[in-house]
Amino acid sequence: MVSVAVIALVPTGSTLAVEADPPLIYSGFAFSGDFQNRDRLYPITAQISRDRNGTFLDEILRQKVMARPALASRLKLDLADGKQDISSVAFALVNENVETQRVDGKLWVIVTVQANVLAFNRASNSLVASYPLRVRSARVSETMPGSAELQAMVREVYTTSNTSENIFDQWLNRLETIKLRKGARKYLRVTGVTMTPQAESIVKASGKDATSIKNQTANFLEAAVAEAGGIPIVPNSVGEAIGSKMAYRFANGSDLQLTLPDPDYSLTFEIRDFVSKKIEKAAYFQDIYRVKATVELKQPDLEQVILNEGVYDTAIITRPKQADVQLADWDQYYKTLQSLIQQVGKQMTHVDDAWLKDNASRESAAKPAFENTNQLIQKLL
Amino acid sequence: MMAAAASAFAQRVEVKGIGTYQYEGGFFSSSKPTDDETAKAVALAKVNAWKNYVAKLNPSRQQGLAQHEKEALDNLDRFIIDSVVIDSAKDTDTRTVRVVTRVAFNDEAVNQFVASTTVGANGQSAARSQDSAFTFLFMARKATSITQFDARRTRIAKAEAAGTQAADGGVAATAQVTVGGSTQRKEDAVTYAVSSSQDLDTAMGDVLSSSGIEYIGYDDVVANCNAVPVKKFQSEFVDADELSPQTRAAVINAARACDIRYFAYGTIDTEVATVDPVTGNQKVFVSVRSQLWDIRQRLPRKIGSVGPKQYAGLGPNQSVAGRNALNDASRDLARTLVDQLNAKGIR
């Protein structure tokens, strides 16, 4: 097995340094969502977290905090019960995903870990702000990896000494750069991911669970927008939140039922279709995969639509006939979907004419809506 | 900066409101609202946020605010910590501008306003309190065991056989089986034991005191006016879930003899702990109910009641979970009683 790439998806929009701000309460490592779903949502991390009597991950994070004196002086590390009336911060795990993709005849194993810098007030159980971040780690393998190998890959995301590849280091970097605004603010949230019947039929025909894909899509979209814009975003919790409450469970066994604010701007994403075409040439095959979607951003109280555009992304793969390489359609679709979401996140922050021409259904006619979105994102900083 | 924002969170309640204002427009451009007209829409949005906030309060406090609505609206800024205009939209056809705002209200400032307006200024309230002495008595019990019965299924099968003889001498036989039955479910058998109401008394006393309610402890009523000690009737409550009319009358008569005018009594049941599926912690439910009586006259008059309400507490063990539930229950109960007392002009 050869390690090929580790991609740390780090936001670029926010560069504010830590100031001499009053302290925050360190609440440590937390799993987002219901405790009973923990093993299903985060199967590998849940296993890892049981090491050292359940304190393994929190200890690593705590040591990393201590290694940053400026930050450590700002964080109260005594795992207070949070009754004090100042803001707390937690590493809130949102998503753990292991996927395999057969690309160009090789088996890629991709681990994605997504977490939030969750700032909240425990006395009132209210959200202050939430900043998503992700680390993706990819390896090429000849064979399908076993559970021990997968666990080693996920463990590496938490333990590696390479700070650019470590989710905890990324979390700390993010914590150092955010600046929580004083007073009332505007909240953006991914409120829904849907699929048309034809898109859903392709997901099901590929043996995938449509609900799971929707949840993953919501997580990707949330992170893509927040990272590109450097903005906080209310956790989407698609499939996990009951009403406006979101549960978190900490390493010390304490729990939190956070009241999530009503979104002031709701972001929805509809996957309209997965289409593909195979072209045979003299020396090679060409496989074209396209994912079509609609992205909508609106202000629900005024029923004001800011953005409602059809978007798509295309992947073209050339296979030499002699190579006899087989492609798994779903893997290509999923890779293309992720690419589309990543690009949509960027366009919502800074619109690119060339991208619109190639990826927006209405091409340049979509520009005003994306520009309005860009302006709105600036107001959410 | 962060702590400054966070310091008021416990009292901070964020609510959204929408304001719509019909505009005339400026001298040079009548197609859009002037700044002044937009500001009026914002002001209306804040008022609507206030109305939405009030709608979420308990009925007693809503009642208190409704009696002084104009005063509250005239002083709205006193209750607002901060606000943000989220967005606005204008409709050129109807010449209206709509603004949506998010307003953070100071819950404690509203509490104080309700208390001061319903009771009056400090001197006035002190005078009132002298002839409106208040005491409360709460009895607590906790479930020690719970027996849940499986459904009992009774299946009845009735077989009937019939035989007929044909003309050729052959016999034809038929059999019919009728199947039926019933399922009986029996309610849980719960056994209770007396538990201390000290935690509840302390938490309630905390809220009552901080709300400016002067109260007399039931123990002092026992000591000075020969009221029935709690221990004497605790077992009565544990078995029957209520006081007998005789005990209740004895308690009230003694309180009246001590010049108590308002008397609140209630019960609190703590259930057996279960595992909370959301957090994996122990979870304990507490059920509370209370009645507030004006006992000045021979026949007491009920002037308020709370519950029954259920509260859930979580914790690493049953004891912590139970205390957390009890604490939440007591404080909420006390808050509601304060509002009901305030509505009667008592402080």
Tab-separated table of C-alpha atoms in Angstrom, chain A residues 21-22 24 33-36 74 85-87 121 123-124 126 128 179-187 247 249 253-255 257 261-265 299 301-302 304, chain B residues 1-12 14 16 18 56 82-90 98-100 102-104 276-281 314-315 324:
chain	number	residue	atom	x	y	z
A	21	ASP	CA	-9.892	37.940	24.071
A	22	PRO	CA	-11.443	36.808	27.321
A	24	LEU	CA	-13.293	30.343	26.405
A	33	GLY	CA	-25.932	13.513	17.049
A	34	ASP	CA	-27.739	10.969	19.121
A	35	PHE	CA	-25.612	8.664	21.227
A	36	GLN	CA	-27.503	5.634	19.953
A	74	ARG	CA	-7.250	31.696	26.199
A	85	ASP	CA	-21.839	32.070	31.560
A	86	ILE	CA	-19.092	32.376	28.983
A	87	SER	CA	-18.713	30.724	25.628
A	121	ASN	CA	-23.119	28.886	25.522
A	123	ALA	CA	-25.882	28.090	30.370
A	124	SER	CA	-28.468	28.863	27.716
A	126	SER	CA	-27.471	28.217	22.535
A	128	VAL	CA	-22.833	31.042	19.129
A	179	LYS	CA	-13.529	35.945	15.615
A	180	LEU	CA	-16.945	35.592	17.100
A	181	ARG	CA	-19.071	38.607	16.424
A	182	LYS	CA	-20.662	40.466	19.226
A	183	GLY	CA	-24.412	40.591	19.365
A	184	ALA	CA	-27.163	39.341	17.113
A	185	ARG	CA	-26.035	37.925	13.803
A	186	LYS	CA	-27.366	36.379	10.627
A	187	TYR	CA	-27.427	32.619	10.295
A	247	ALA	CA	-27.314	16.572	20.642
A	249	ARG	CA	-21.833	13.914	23.673
A	253	GLY	CA	-19.708	11.715	29.342
A	254	SER	CA	-21.483	15.035	29.627
A	255	ASP	CA	-24.029	15.894	27.039
A	257	GLN	CA	-28.756	19.570	23.705
A	261	PRO	CA	-31.271	29.152	15.673
A	262	ASP	CA	-33.785	29.516	12.879
A	263	PRO	CA	-31.830	30.101	9.704
A	264	ASP	CA	-31.999	33.582	8.238
A	265	TYR	CA	-30.800	32.173	4.948
A	299	GLN	CA	-34.449	34.319	2.841
A	301	ASP	CA	-39.109	35.071	6.195
A	302	LEU	CA	-39.425	37.373	3.206
A	304	GLN	CA	-36.892	36.158	-1.145
B	1	MET	CA	-15.144	40.825	22.777
B	2	MET	CA	-16.471	37.324	22.904
B	3	ALA	CA	-17.140	37.312	26.595
B	4	ALA	CA	-18.854	40.640	26.328
B	5	ALA	CA	-21.188	39.070	23.863
B	6	ALA	CA	-21.555	35.960	25.917
B	7	SER	CA	-21.983	37.469	29.331
B	8	ALA	CA	-25.647	38.111	28.836
B	9	PHE	CA	-26.458	34.819	27.149
B	10	ALA	CA	-28.305	33.290	30.059
B	11	GLN	CA	-30.804	36.116	29.907
B	12	ARG	CA	-30.653	36.511	26.161
B	14	GLU	CA	-33.303	35.896	20.254
B	16	LYS	CA	-37.235	37.359	14.749
B	18	ILE	CA	-41.073	41.200	10.292
B	56	LYS	CA	-43.608	32.260	24.056
B	82	ASP	CA	-29.032	44.189	20.429
B	83	SER	CA	-30.614	43.553	17.078
B	84	VAL	CA	-29.676	43.040	13.460
B	85	VAL	CA	-31.602	43.804	10.295
B	86	ILE	CA	-31.407	40.561	8.387
B	87	ASP	CA	-32.874	41.639	5.103
B	88	SER	CA	-35.462	43.850	3.464
B	89	ALA	CA	-37.603	43.726	0.368
B	90	LYS	CA	-39.668	46.349	-1.337
B	98	ARG	CA	-40.750	44.613	4.427
B	99	VAL	CA	-37.920	44.223	6.893
B	100	VAL	CA	-36.962	41.154	8.897
B	102	ARG	CA	-33.436	39.384	14.697
B	103	VAL	CA	-33.762	40.933	18.151
B	104	ALA	CA	-32.048	39.748	21.338
B	276	ASP	CA	-31.393	8.105	27.443
B	277	PRO	CA	-30.931	6.932	23.834
B	278	VAL	CA	-29.787	10.378	22.709
B	279	THR	CA	-26.927	10.862	25.149
B	280	GLY	CA	-26.410	7.407	26.646
B	281	ASN	CA	-26.637	8.981	30.097
B	314	LEU	CA	-29.639	13.750	32.565
B	315	GLY	CA	-26.530	12.670	34.370
B	324	ASN	CA	-30.810	17.981	37.543
